[in-house]
C-alpha cells in the first residue's frame, strides 16, 4: 500500500499519516479487545468485527440477490446494511410512531431465536423480516437482519397500506409507489438466503479469534517487506521476459497486489487500488461467471488453473491463471499467490489451426473418392467417409493401422508409397482395395507428399478413384470385339439410354442451378457465339427466344455505375487470371439485382485465348442479409458504448456517495478529480453512442462538452475565468480520443485549481488542429526535439492559460503530481510528444498521430 502511495500524485505525507493512523488504530483495537484486562463477555459487536470490511460483502450480497440486509447490535444500532427500501427510509423511519414500530420489531419480535436457526416474522409496519443471531463464545452479541420484502405468492392488501398512509399522513400515491418497489421473493429464495445468513452469522461469530491471526499477520508482513523488495527488480525483469505476471490476494482484507507485468497485461496503471472485484471487472463478460466459480472452488481446495479472456482498452486478450492458496496454522485460508500469463498469441494460433482443421476436414469429407492421409511410418492418420464405405471399417478402426493392409497386394502398395516419398507424387496407379467382407474395388491410386510449415515432409495425401465401371466397360468392349454385331445392337440401346440419362442430367443440372440461383455461360471468342444456361436467362428475366446472347447484350443490363468495372475485369481475365466481381444489373422491369460473376479463359497451344467460360450467381438476398448484419453489428457496438457510459456514470455516482463520508478538503478534491476523469471517459462513450460513427469521435464537439462539464464541476460559470476554444472538426479513433480526453481533463482541472488564485481573472485557451495548420497557429513554436520527423505526428493539441504558471521547482515529466504523471503516461501510450512552455502562464503542446481508418 505504501508503494502505491509513493507512486501516486496525492499528498504523500498526509496519506501516509492517514495510513499509519488506520493501521495503529486497528492494532490497538485488536490488542485492547483481546487483552487480559477485558473479558470477552464485555465486548460489543462493533469492537469485535471490522465493519468497513463487512460492508462491501453486504453491498455485494444485495447487488446479487436484491434482498435488503442489515447487521445490528443488541441496542438496535445498524453497523452495516444495504438495500433499505424507500418505504422504510422515506416513510416508516421518518414518522415517530412507525419508526417506533421498526425499533420494537427489531428488538422484541426478533427475540428468542436459537443459534444456527432463524426467525421469520411480519414487522409492525406489515412487511416481512428475517433474523438470525450472532454468537461469540456462546454469548449473544447481535443479529443479522434481512427484511422489507413480500412473498411473491401472497396478495398485497393495498387498502391496508393506503389506510396506513392516511393514518400517518403520508402522501398516499407516493407511499403506494414505494410499496411497489419492495422486493417480491419466492419462499425458496427466502430459505436459501437464510441459509446464507446463518452461515454469515457463524462466520461473524469467529471473527474475534481470526483477529488474533490478523494481528500476527500484520507484524509478520512488516518483517517480510524488506526481503521481498531485494529480489523484486530481478523478479520483475524475469516476468517481463516470460510475459508472466504475478499477484497476491489477501482474502481477509480483499486486497489484491499485482506485479508490474500483471499491470501491463491487464492494462491497469499502477497506483489504482486493486481488489478481487477490480480483477473481476476486467474479465470478459462471457467468462466472468466461470472465473468466479473457479475462484470459489479454489477457495474450497480445488486446483485453480484456468484460461479465460479479459478486456484491455476495448481489446480482448487471453490469459492463463494459476493460484497457490495459503493457510494459517489452523488451516484457515488467509490468501493466495498466483501467476498470470498472456496467451493471446497462442490462442490466435490455436484458433487459426482449429479453423484450418475444420476447413481441411470439410474438403476431405466432400470428396466422393476414398481420401487418406498417411504418416511417414505408413500408418493411417485420417480418412473420409468414402474410405469407411470402401473398406467396411470405421474411422477409429482405420486410424493407426498400416494403409497397405487394405489392398489385395500390400507389398505393391508399399512400393508405390515409397515412390511417392522419392518422387513427390504418383498418378493413376492401378490397385485393388479389399472390403472386410471380401468385396474387391479396383481403383486408380493418386498420391502426393505434404509438408509442415518448415518444409519438412510429414506424410502423404492419397486418393483412390473407383474404376469399377471403367473395368466393366473394358470387359464389355472385349466382348464387343468378339461379337461386333451384337455389340452394335447393345451399344445402340446403351446410347439411347445414355442420351436419355444425359437429358435427365441436364434437367437436374438446370433445376440445381435454379435452386442455387447460379447459371453458367460459355463464350467462343473465335465465332463470337455465347451459350447461356436456362438459369442465366432466368436471372436476367428473359427467355432464350427474347434476346440474342451476346457480350454487348450482357453489358446493356449492367448498372451504369458498374459497367466500366465489369468491362475492365473481363478484359483483365483475358490475360489468364481467373477473376470474379460483384456488380448490379437492372432488369427490363426496372428491378435492381446484385450478381456475382466469375470467369476463366481457355487458351490454345499458342497461348491465344479461344474461349471464356464462367458462372453468374444472383446474390441479391445475400447482400441484403449482409447489409442487415452490418446494421445489427453497428447497433450492438453502439449499445456497448451506451452500457460502458452507464457503468462509468454509476462509478461516478458511487464516488459521489463515498465522498459524502469525508469532510477533509484534500480528500474531497481527490474524489472530485476521480469523478472528472470518469466523466471524461463516460462522455466519450456517450458521444460514440449518439454519433453516426461507432469507432471514431468528433473530438472538437467532445472538447466543448468536456470543458463545459469541468467549469460546471468547479462552479465557475459566473467567474472571471474565460474559456477560448479554437478547434478543428477532426474525427479521432477512440483509442486516441480516450487518452486525449483524460489529458485535457487533467490540464484544464490544474488550470482551474491553481492558475488563478483568490478569484483572479484570466483565460484558458484550448486549440486542436492538423499538421498543415501548424505554421499559421504556432509560427513561433520551436521545440527542442525534431518531433516533425517522428513517424508523422500530424496533429497538435494545446492547453494554455495566462495564470501564475507552474513553479520552476516542479520538474516535468518527473513531477510528483498524479495528474501530471497521468498526462505523461497517456502521452507515452499514444506515442506522442509534449512540450511545456512556462512563459506568460502555462502552455502544454501535445503532438500525436491519429489511427487512420
PDB file of N, CA and C in Angstrom, residues 223-305:
ATOM      1  N   UNK A 223       8.054  -7.520   8.535  1.00  0.00           N
ATOM      2  CA  UNK A 223       9.379  -8.142   8.512  1.00  0.00           C
ATOM      3  C   UNK A 223       9.708  -8.750   7.156  1.00  0.00           C
ATOM      4  N   UNK A 224       8.663  -9.049   6.362  1.00  0.00           N
ATOM      5  CA  UNK A 224       8.890  -9.675   5.056  1.00  0.00           C
ATOM      6  C   UNK A 224       9.060  -8.668   3.934  1.00  0.00           C
ATOM      7  N   UNK A 225       8.598  -7.434   4.140  1.00  0.00           N
ATOM      8  CA  UNK A 225       8.603  -6.446   3.055  1.00  0.00           C
ATOM      9  C   UNK A 225      10.021  -6.195   2.553  1.00  0.00           C
ATOM     10  N   UNK A 226      10.966  -5.979   3.497  1.00  0.00           N
ATOM     11  CA  UNK A 226      12.337  -5.661   3.094  1.00  0.00           C
ATOM     12  C   UNK A 226      12.958  -6.787   2.279  1.00  0.00           C
ATOM     13  N   UNK A 227      12.727  -8.041   2.711  1.00  0.00           N
ATOM     14  CA  UNK A 227      13.298  -9.175   1.987  1.00  0.00           C
ATOM     15  C   UNK A 227      12.712  -9.289   0.590  1.00  0.00           C
ATOM     16  N   UNK A 228      11.416  -9.021   0.463  1.00  0.00           N
ATOM     17  CA  UNK A 228      10.768  -9.115  -0.850  1.00  0.00           C
ATOM     18  C   UNK A 228      11.257  -8.022  -1.794  1.00  0.00           C
ATOM     19  N   UNK A 229      11.510  -6.819  -1.259  1.00  0.00           N
ATOM     20  CA  UNK A 229      11.947  -5.713  -2.089  1.00  0.00           C
ATOM     21  C   UNK A 229      13.300  -5.988  -2.748  1.00  0.00           C
ATOM     22  N   UNK A 230      14.176  -6.754  -2.053  1.00  0.00           N
ATOM     23  CA  UNK A 230      15.517  -7.015  -2.564  1.00  0.00           C
ATOM     24  C   UNK A 230      15.487  -7.812  -3.863  1.00  0.00           C
ATOM     25  N   UNK A 231      14.553  -8.747  -3.959  1.00  0.00           N
ATOM     26  CA  UNK A 231      14.504  -9.596  -5.158  1.00  0.00           C
ATOM     27  C   UNK A 231      13.459  -9.140  -6.169  1.00  0.00           C
ATOM     28  N   UNK A 232      12.771  -8.038  -5.866  1.00  0.00           N
ATOM     29  CA  UNK A 232      11.662  -7.610  -6.730  1.00  0.00           C
ATOM     30  C   UNK A 232      12.131  -7.207  -8.128  1.00  0.00           C
ATOM     31  N   UNK A 233      13.275  -6.469  -8.213  1.00  0.00           N
ATOM     32  CA  UNK A 233      13.712  -5.975  -9.520  1.00  0.00           C
ATOM     33  C   UNK A 233      14.026  -7.119 -10.476  1.00  0.00           C
ATOM     34  N   UNK A 234      14.828  -8.104 -10.008  1.00  0.00           N
ATOM     35  CA  UNK A 234      15.147  -9.250 -10.859  1.00  0.00           C
ATOM     36  C   UNK A 234      13.891 -10.041 -11.205  1.00  0.00           C
ATOM     37  N   UNK A 235      12.991 -10.129 -10.227  1.00  0.00           N
ATOM     38  CA  UNK A 235      11.745 -10.880 -10.457  1.00  0.00           C
ATOM     39  C   UNK A 235      10.895 -10.202 -11.536  1.00  0.00           C
ATOM     40  N   UNK A 236      10.811  -8.851 -11.469  1.00  0.00           N
ATOM     41  CA  UNK A 236      10.028  -8.112 -12.471  1.00  0.00           C
ATOM     42  C   UNK A 236      10.612  -8.291 -13.862  1.00  0.00           C
ATOM     43  N   UNK A 237      11.966  -8.262 -13.967  1.00  0.00           N
ATOM     44  CA  UNK A 237      12.595  -8.459 -15.276  1.00  0.00           C
ATOM     45  C   UNK A 237      12.300  -9.848 -15.834  1.00  0.00           C
ATOM     46  N   UNK A 238      12.362 -10.843 -14.968  1.00  0.00           N
ATOM     47  CA  UNK A 238      12.071 -12.211 -15.411  1.00  0.00           C
ATOM     48  C   UNK A 238      10.633 -12.332 -15.893  1.00  0.00           C
ATOM     49  N   UNK A 239       9.716 -11.652 -15.196  1.00  0.00           N
ATOM     50  CA  UNK A 239       8.311 -11.699 -15.609  1.00  0.00           C
ATOM     51  C   UNK A 239       8.113 -11.038 -16.963  1.00  0.00           C
ATOM     52  N   UNK A 240       8.812  -9.909 -17.198  1.00  0.00           N
ATOM     53  CA  UNK A 240       8.673  -9.220 -18.478  1.00  0.00           C
ATOM     54  C   UNK A 240       9.165 -10.106 -19.620  1.00  0.00           C
ATOM     55  N   UNK A 241      10.321 -10.762 -19.414  1.00  0.00           N
ATOM     56  CA  UNK A 241      10.863 -11.650 -20.448  1.00  0.00           C
ATOM     57  C   UNK A 241       9.904 -12.801 -20.725  1.00  0.00           C
ATOM     58  N   UNK A 242       9.322 -13.387 -19.676  1.00  0.00           N
ATOM     59  CA  UNK A 242       8.425 -14.527 -19.839  1.00  0.00           C
ATOM     60  C   UNK A 242       6.980 -14.159 -20.115  1.00  0.00           C
ATOM     61  N   UNK A 243       6.690 -12.847 -20.136  1.00  0.00           N
ATOM     62  CA  UNK A 243       5.297 -12.401 -20.360  1.00  0.00           C
ATOM     63  C   UNK A 243       4.365 -13.002 -19.318  1.00  0.00           C
ATOM     64  N   UNK A 244       4.880 -13.124 -18.083  1.00  0.00           N
ATOM     65  CA  UNK A 244       4.116 -13.730 -16.996  1.00  0.00           C
ATOM     66  C   UNK A 244       4.126 -12.754 -15.819  1.00  0.00           C
ATOM     67  N   UNK A 245       2.945 -12.391 -15.353  1.00  0.00           N
ATOM     68  CA  UNK A 245       2.818 -11.537 -14.186  1.00  0.00           C
ATOM     69  C   UNK A 245       2.443 -12.352 -12.956  1.00  0.00           C
ATOM     70  N   UNK A 246       2.624 -11.750 -11.789  1.00  0.00           N
ATOM     71  CA  UNK A 246       2.270 -12.440 -10.546  1.00  0.00           C
ATOM     72  C   UNK A 246       1.331 -11.558  -9.729  1.00  0.00           C
ATOM     73  N   UNK A 247       0.601 -12.175  -8.819  1.00  0.00           N
ATOM     74  CA  UNK A 247      -0.324 -11.447  -7.966  1.00  0.00           C
ATOM     75  C   UNK A 247      -0.441 -12.127  -6.614  1.00  0.00           C
ATOM     76  N   UNK A 248      -0.858 -11.354  -5.649  1.00  0.00           N
ATOM     77  CA  UNK A 248      -1.085 -11.903  -4.309  1.00  0.00           C
ATOM     78  C   UNK A 248      -2.404 -11.349  -3.793  1.00  0.00           C
ATOM     79  N   UNK A 249      -3.212 -12.225  -3.188  1.00  0.00           N
ATOM     80  CA  UNK A 249      -4.540 -11.841  -2.701  1.00  0.00           C
ATOM     81  C   UNK A 249      -4.616 -12.068  -1.201  1.00  0.00           C
ATOM     82  N   UNK A 250      -4.968 -11.015  -0.455  1.00  0.00           N
ATOM     83  CA  UNK A 250      -5.258 -11.130   0.971  1.00  0.00           C
ATOM     84  C   UNK A 250      -6.775 -11.299   1.098  1.00  0.00           C
ATOM     85  N   UNK A 251      -7.209 -12.535   1.353  1.00  0.00           N
ATOM     86  CA  UNK A 251      -8.646 -12.831   1.365  1.00  0.00           C
ATOM     87  C   UNK A 251      -9.355 -12.068   2.465  1.00  0.00           C
ATOM     88  N   UNK A 252      -8.720 -11.937   3.613  1.00  0.00           N
ATOM     89  CA  UNK A 252      -9.391 -11.286   4.744  1.00  0.00           C
ATOM     90  C   UNK A 252      -9.596  -9.798   4.494  1.00  0.00           C
ATOM     91  N   UNK A 253      -8.660  -9.161   3.802  1.00  0.00           N
ATOM     92  CA  UNK A 253      -8.797  -7.737   3.512  1.00  0.00           C
ATOM     93  C   UNK A 253      -9.361  -7.467   2.124  1.00  0.00           C
ATOM     94  N   UNK A 254      -9.552  -8.540   1.344  1.00  0.00           N
ATOM     95  CA  UNK A 254      -9.975  -8.393  -0.057  1.00  0.00           C
ATOM     96  C   UNK A 254      -9.032  -7.434  -0.780  1.00  0.00           C
ATOM     97  N   UNK A 255      -7.735  -7.600  -0.505  1.00  0.00           N
ATOM     98  CA  UNK A 255      -6.727  -6.726  -1.084  1.00  0.00           C
ATOM     99  C   UNK A 255      -5.908  -7.507  -2.088  1.00  0.00           C
ATOM    100  N   UNK A 256      -5.760  -6.956  -3.290  1.00  0.00           N
ATOM    101  CA  UNK A 256      -5.070  -7.606  -4.391  1.00  0.00           C
ATOM    102  C   UNK A 256      -3.831  -6.797  -4.749  1.00  0.00           C
ATOM    103  N   UNK A 257      -2.677  -7.455  -4.842  1.00  0.00           N
ATOM    104  CA  UNK A 257      -1.425  -6.808  -5.200  1.00  0.00           C
ATOM    105  C   UNK A 257      -0.894  -7.429  -6.472  1.00  0.00           C
ATOM    106  N   UNK A 258      -0.499  -6.593  -7.446  1.00  0.00           N
ATOM    107  CA  UNK A 258      -0.021  -7.066  -8.750  1.00  0.00           C
ATOM    108  C   UNK A 258       1.435  -6.673  -8.961  1.00  0.00           C
ATOM    109  N   UNK A 259       2.139  -7.505  -9.718  1.00  0.00           N
ATOM    110  CA  UNK A 259       3.462  -7.146 -10.203  1.00  0.00           C
ATOM    111  C   UNK A 259       3.322  -6.189 -11.380  1.00  0.00           C
ATOM    112  N   UNK A 260       4.478  -5.562 -11.752  1.00  0.00           N
ATOM    113  CA  UNK A 260       4.451  -4.628 -12.879  1.00  0.00           C
ATOM    114  C   UNK A 260       3.947  -5.309 -14.142  1.00  0.00           C
ATOM    115  N   UNK A 261       4.360  -6.549 -14.399  1.00  0.00           N
ATOM    116  CA  UNK A 261       3.931  -7.256 -15.618  1.00  0.00           C
ATOM    117  C   UNK A 261       2.443  -7.545 -15.575  1.00  0.00           C
ATOM    118  N   UNK A 262       1.915  -7.811 -14.389  1.00  0.00           N
ATOM    119  CA  UNK A 262       0.473  -8.040 -14.276  1.00  0.00           C
ATOM    120  C   UNK A 262      -0.306  -6.760 -14.631  1.00  0.00           C
ATOM    121  N   UNK A 263       0.219  -5.610 -14.164  1.00  0.00           N
ATOM    122  CA  UNK A 263      -0.412  -4.337 -14.531  1.00  0.00           C
ATOM    123  C   UNK A 263      -0.410  -4.158 -16.046  1.00  0.00           C
ATOM    124  N   UNK A 264       0.709  -4.498 -16.699  1.00  0.00           N
ATOM    125  CA  UNK A 264       0.779  -4.345 -18.154  1.00  0.00           C
ATOM    126  C   UNK A 264      -0.201  -5.266 -18.853  1.00  0.00           C
ATOM    127  N   UNK A 265      -0.275  -6.520 -18.400  1.00  0.00           N
ATOM    128  CA  UNK A 265      -1.173  -7.482 -19.042  1.00  0.00           C
ATOM    129  C   UNK A 265      -2.607  -7.009 -18.961  1.00  0.00           C
ATOM    130  N   UNK A 266      -3.036  -6.508 -17.785  1.00  0.00           N
ATOM    131  CA  UNK A 266      -4.435  -6.099 -17.604  1.00  0.00           C
ATOM    132  C   UNK A 266      -4.679  -4.649 -18.022  1.00  0.00           C
ATOM    133  N   UNK A 267      -3.610  -3.905 -18.358  1.00  0.00           N
ATOM    134  CA  UNK A 267      -3.798  -2.533 -18.820  1.00  0.00           C
ATOM    135  C   UNK A 267      -4.276  -1.590 -17.726  1.00  0.00           C
ATOM    136  N   UNK A 268      -3.991  -1.887 -16.460  1.00  0.00           N
ATOM    137  CA  UNK A 268      -4.401  -1.030 -15.337  1.00  0.00           C
ATOM    138  C   UNK A 268      -3.148  -0.367 -14.761  1.00  0.00           C
ATOM    139  N   UNK A 269      -3.078   0.960 -14.785  1.00  0.00           N
ATOM    140  CA  UNK A 269      -1.877   1.648 -14.291  1.00  0.00           C
ATOM    141  C   UNK A 269      -1.630   1.361 -12.809  1.00  0.00           C
ATOM    142  N   UNK A 270      -0.363   1.408 -12.448  1.00  0.00           N
ATOM    143  CA  UNK A 270      -0.015   1.252 -11.033  1.00  0.00           C
ATOM    144  C   UNK A 270      -0.562   2.428 -10.251  1.00  0.00           C
ATOM    145  N   UNK A 271      -0.916   2.174  -9.016  1.00  0.00           N
ATOM    146  CA  UNK A 271      -1.459   3.217  -8.164  1.00  0.00           C
ATOM    147  C   UNK A 271      -2.958   3.129  -7.985  1.00  0.00           C
ATOM    148  N   UNK A 272      -3.623   2.422  -8.887  1.00  0.00           N
ATOM    149  CA  UNK A 272      -5.080   2.259  -8.756  1.00  0.00           C
ATOM    150  C   UNK A 272      -5.339   1.160  -7.722  1.00  0.00           C
ATOM    151  N   UNK A 273      -6.201   1.404  -6.711  1.00  0.00           N
ATOM    152  CA  UNK A 273      -6.491   0.377  -5.699  1.00  0.00           C
ATOM    153  C   UNK A 273      -7.028  -0.892  -6.352  1.00  0.00           C
ATOM    154  N   UNK A 274      -6.501  -2.018  -5.905  1.00  0.00           N
ATOM    155  CA  UNK A 274      -6.866  -3.303  -6.509  1.00  0.00           C
ATOM    156  C   UNK A 274      -7.595  -4.169  -5.492  1.00  0.00           C
ATOM    157  N   UNK A 275      -8.663  -4.794  -5.937  1.00  0.00           N
ATOM    158  CA  UNK A 275      -9.399  -5.786  -5.159  1.00  0.00           C
ATOM    159  C   UNK A 275      -9.754  -6.925  -6.086  1.00  0.00           C
ATOM    160  N   UNK A 276     -10.312  -7.957  -5.508  1.00  0.00           N
ATOM    161  CA  UNK A 276     -10.799  -9.054  -6.342  1.00  0.00           C
ATOM    162  C   UNK A 276     -11.835  -8.553  -7.337  1.00  0.00           C
ATOM    163  N   UNK A 277     -12.679  -7.593  -6.911  1.00  0.00           N
ATOM    164  CA  UNK A 277     -13.701  -7.043  -7.817  1.00  0.00           C
ATOM    165  C   UNK A 277     -13.052  -6.274  -8.965  1.00  0.00           C
ATOM    166  N   UNK A 278     -11.902  -5.583  -8.666  1.00  0.00           N
ATOM    167  CA  UNK A 278     -11.187  -4.886  -9.739  1.00  0.00           C
ATOM    168  C   UNK A 278     -10.754  -5.870 -10.806  1.00  0.00           C
ATOM    169  N   UNK A 279     -10.148  -6.979 -10.354  1.00  0.00           N
ATOM    170  CA  UNK A 279      -9.741  -8.015 -11.312  1.00  0.00           C
ATOM    171  C   UNK A 279     -10.942  -8.551 -12.072  1.00  0.00           C
ATOM    172  N   UNK A 280     -12.027  -8.866 -11.351  1.00  0.00           N
ATOM    173  CA  UNK A 280     -13.191  -9.481 -11.990  1.00  0.00           C
ATOM    174  C   UNK A 280     -13.812  -8.553 -13.025  1.00  0.00           C
ATOM    175  N   UNK A 281     -13.702  -7.234 -12.802  1.00  0.00           N
ATOM    176  CA  UNK A 281     -14.297  -6.286 -13.759  1.00  0.00           C
ATOM    177  C   UNK A 281     -13.570  -6.304 -15.096  1.00  0.00           C
ATOM    178  N   UNK A 282     -12.298  -6.750 -15.120  1.00  0.00           N
ATOM    179  CA  UNK A 282     -11.565  -6.813 -16.387  1.00  0.00           C
ATOM    180  C   UNK A 282     -11.861  -8.085 -17.154  1.00  0.00           C
ATOM    181  N   UNK A 283     -12.460  -9.068 -16.496  1.00  0.00           N
ATOM    182  CA  UNK A 283     -12.741 -10.343 -17.159  1.00  0.00           C
ATOM    183  C   UNK A 283     -13.843 -10.153 -18.193  1.00  0.00           C
ATOM    184  N   UNK A 284     -13.694 -10.814 -19.321  1.00  0.00           N
ATOM    185  CA  UNK A 284     -14.711 -10.743 -20.383  1.00  0.00           C
ATOM    186  C   UNK A 284     -16.073 -11.130 -19.799  1.00  0.00           C
ATOM    187  N   UNK A 285     -17.129 -10.348 -20.099  1.00  0.00           N
ATOM    188  CA  UNK A 285     -18.449 -10.634 -19.506  1.00  0.00           C
ATOM    189  C   UNK A 285     -18.902 -12.077 -19.684  1.00  0.00           C
ATOM    190  N   UNK A 286     -18.569 -12.693 -20.827  1.00  0.00           N
ATOM    191  CA  UNK A 286     -18.998 -14.067 -21.071  1.00  0.00           C
ATOM    192  C   UNK A 286     -18.230 -15.073 -20.223  1.00  0.00           C
ATOM    193  N   UNK A 287     -17.068 -14.677 -19.681  1.00  0.00           N
ATOM    194  CA  UNK A 287     -16.237 -15.592 -18.891  1.00  0.00           C
ATOM    195  C   UNK A 287     -16.322 -15.312 -17.396  1.00  0.00           C
ATOM    196  N   UNK A 288     -16.997 -14.209 -17.029  1.00  0.00           N
ATOM    197  CA  UNK A 288     -16.943 -13.752 -15.632  1.00  0.00           C
ATOM    198  C   UNK A 288     -17.524 -14.779 -14.661  1.00  0.00           C
ATOM    199  N   UNK A 289     -18.670 -15.360 -14.999  1.00  0.00           N
ATOM    200  CA  UNK A 289     -19.290 -16.337 -14.105  1.00  0.00           C
ATOM    201  C   UNK A 289     -18.393 -17.571 -13.941  1.00  0.00           C
ATOM    202  N   UNK A 290     -17.765 -18.002 -15.044  1.00  0.00           N
ATOM    203  CA  UNK A 290     -16.875 -19.171 -14.994  1.00  0.00           C
ATOM    204  C   UNK A 290     -15.667 -18.898 -14.094  1.00  0.00           C
ATOM    205  N   UNK A 291     -15.051 -17.713 -14.245  1.00  0.00           N
ATOM    206  CA  UNK A 291     -13.872 -17.385 -13.446  1.00  0.00           C
ATOM    207  C   UNK A 291     -14.239 -17.308 -11.966  1.00  0.00           C
ATOM    208  N   UNK A 292     -15.371 -16.647 -11.671  1.00  0.00           N
ATOM    209  CA  UNK A 292     -15.789 -16.516 -10.272  1.00  0.00           C
ATOM    210  C   UNK A 292     -16.074 -17.888  -9.662  1.00  0.00           C
ATOM    211  N   UNK A 293     -16.701 -18.762 -10.438  1.00  0.00           N
ATOM    212  CA  UNK A 293     -16.996 -20.110  -9.954  1.00  0.00           C
ATOM    213  C   UNK A 293     -15.708 -20.876  -9.657  1.00  0.00           C
ATOM    214  N   UNK A 294     -14.732 -20.773 -10.564  1.00  0.00           N
ATOM    215  CA  UNK A 294     -13.468 -21.476 -10.352  1.00  0.00           C
ATOM    216  C   UNK A 294     -12.707 -20.914  -9.153  1.00  0.00           C
ATOM    217  N   UNK A 295     -12.795 -19.583  -8.946  1.00  0.00           N
ATOM    218  CA  UNK A 295     -12.125 -18.992  -7.782  1.00  0.00           C
ATOM    219  C   UNK A 295     -12.752 -19.486  -6.495  1.00  0.00           C
ATOM    220  N   UNK A 296     -14.090 -19.563  -6.464  1.00  0.00           N
ATOM    221  CA  UNK A 296     -14.762 -20.052  -5.262  1.00  0.00           C
ATOM    222  C   UNK A 296     -14.398 -21.513  -5.011  1.00  0.00           C
ATOM    223  N   UNK A 297     -14.310 -22.309  -6.072  1.00  0.00           N
ATOM    224  CA  UNK A 297     -13.885 -23.705  -5.910  1.00  0.00           C
ATOM    225  C   UNK A 297     -12.452 -23.779  -5.416  1.00  0.00           C
ATOM    226  N   UNK A 298     -11.603 -22.834  -5.892  1.00  0.00           N
ATOM    227  CA  UNK A 298     -10.224 -22.798  -5.424  1.00  0.00           C
ATOM    228  C   UNK A 298     -10.139 -22.492  -3.942  1.00  0.00           C
ATOM    229  N   UNK A 299     -11.025 -21.609  -3.466  1.00  0.00           N
ATOM    230  CA  UNK A 299     -11.045 -21.287  -2.040  1.00  0.00           C
ATOM    231  C   UNK A 299     -11.444 -22.489  -1.204  1.00  0.00           C
ATOM    232  N   UNK A 300     -12.119 -23.442  -1.844  1.00  0.00           N
ATOM    233  CA  UNK A 300     -12.554 -24.640  -1.138  1.00  0.00           C
ATOM    234  C   UNK A 300     -11.576 -25.800  -1.318  1.00  0.00           C
ATOM    235  N   UNK A 301     -10.438 -25.526  -1.975  1.00  0.00           N
ATOM    236  CA  UNK A 301      -9.412 -26.559  -2.076  1.00  0.00           C
ATOM    237  C   UNK A 301      -9.199 -27.112  -3.456  1.00  0.00           C
ATOM    238  N   UNK A 302     -10.048 -26.743  -4.435  1.00  0.00           N
ATOM    239  CA  UNK A 302      -9.872 -27.246  -5.795  1.00  0.00           C
ATOM    240  C   UNK A 302      -8.685 -26.550  -6.458  1.00  0.00           C
ATOM    241  N   UNK A 303      -8.092 -27.209  -7.473  1.00  0.00           N
ATOM    242  CA  UNK A 303      -6.971 -26.628  -8.197  1.00  0.00           C
ATOM    243  C   UNK A 303      -7.469 -25.455  -9.029  1.00  0.00           C
ATOM    244  N   UNK A 304      -6.807 -24.297  -8.923  1.00  0.00           N
ATOM    245  CA  UNK A 304      -7.177 -23.102  -9.691  1.00  0.00           C
ATOM    246  C   UNK A 304      -6.131 -22.898 -10.787  1.00  0.00           C
ATOM    247  N   UNK A 305      -6.405 -23.433 -11.969  1.00  0.00           N
ATOM    248  CA  UNK A 305      -5.521 -23.326 -13.135  1.00  0.00           C
ATOM    249  C   UNK A 305      -6.430 -23.217 -14.356  1.00  0.00           C
TER     250      UNK A 305
END
